[in-house]
């Protein structure tokens, strides 16, 4: 366990946990189910993973003068000119296992940046507006952790809609055991209906 009294270690731990939680939501899914759009805007579990790995590669790479060793595996910035959603779905030649492997390698790359730099290390986010591009490693860890947490929440709901698999973490679901979810939903529906 990380020493949570150390700010850098604590921030890094939360980032890693969010990354692991996202990947866990793909466990046991077929290629089709991982790709299947589950919202009106096409949100899908594999797309969330692809987006998050590109986010981490960018923020912990070019922002601090580093380049991911195989940049051709990432979505290039110019791809967004043609398709602003380019990093939100797996293309036909990408696979679930391939993107999971890529995310794990991006995680190692991001972790190296965090391990090698102090929290006050300066960076510059090239895609942010001029005048707002200067950052520190601490700000980027917080920014990316918040982004991943938001997408982990999306993944939670999408996975629950797919097969009712729920839980905070693989090792701690934070969900009551043997809970009568049908009765709970009926209770909440009845309560909501009182306001119809």
PDB file of N, CA and C in Angstrom, residues 38 45 54 85 114 162:
ATOM      1  N   UNK A  38     -23.940   2.061 -26.005  1.00  0.00           N
ATOM      2  CA  UNK A  38     -24.975   1.865 -24.986  1.00  0.00           C
ATOM      3  C   UNK A  38     -25.731   3.146 -24.656  1.00  0.00           C
ATOM      4  N   UNK A  45     -17.876   0.749 -23.806  1.00  0.00           N
ATOM      5  CA  UNK A  45     -16.796   0.480 -22.852  1.00  0.00           C
ATOM      6  C   UNK A  45     -15.413   0.512 -23.493  1.00  0.00           C
ATOM      7  N   UNK A  54      -5.468   7.417 -24.469  1.00  0.00           N
ATOM      8  CA  UNK A  54      -4.944   8.553 -25.226  1.00  0.00           C
ATOM      9  C   UNK A  54      -4.788   9.789 -24.342  1.00  0.00           C
ATOM     10  N   UNK A  85     -14.678  12.481 -32.611  1.00  0.00           N
ATOM     11  CA  UNK A  85     -14.866  11.331 -31.715  1.00  0.00           C
ATOM     12  C   UNK A  85     -13.856  10.209 -32.003  1.00  0.00           C
ATOM     13  N   UNK A 114       5.475  10.209 -13.665  1.00  0.00           N
ATOM     14  CA  UNK A 114       5.157  10.567 -12.280  1.00  0.00           C
ATOM     15  C   UNK A 114       6.313  10.208 -11.352  1.00  0.00           C
ATOM     16  N   UNK A 162     -25.594  -3.502 -19.216  1.00  0.00           N
ATOM     17  CA  UNK A 162     -25.331  -4.674 -20.056  1.00  0.00           C
ATOM     18  C   UNK A 162     -25.683  -5.981 -19.356  1.00  0.00           C
TER      19      UNK A 162
END
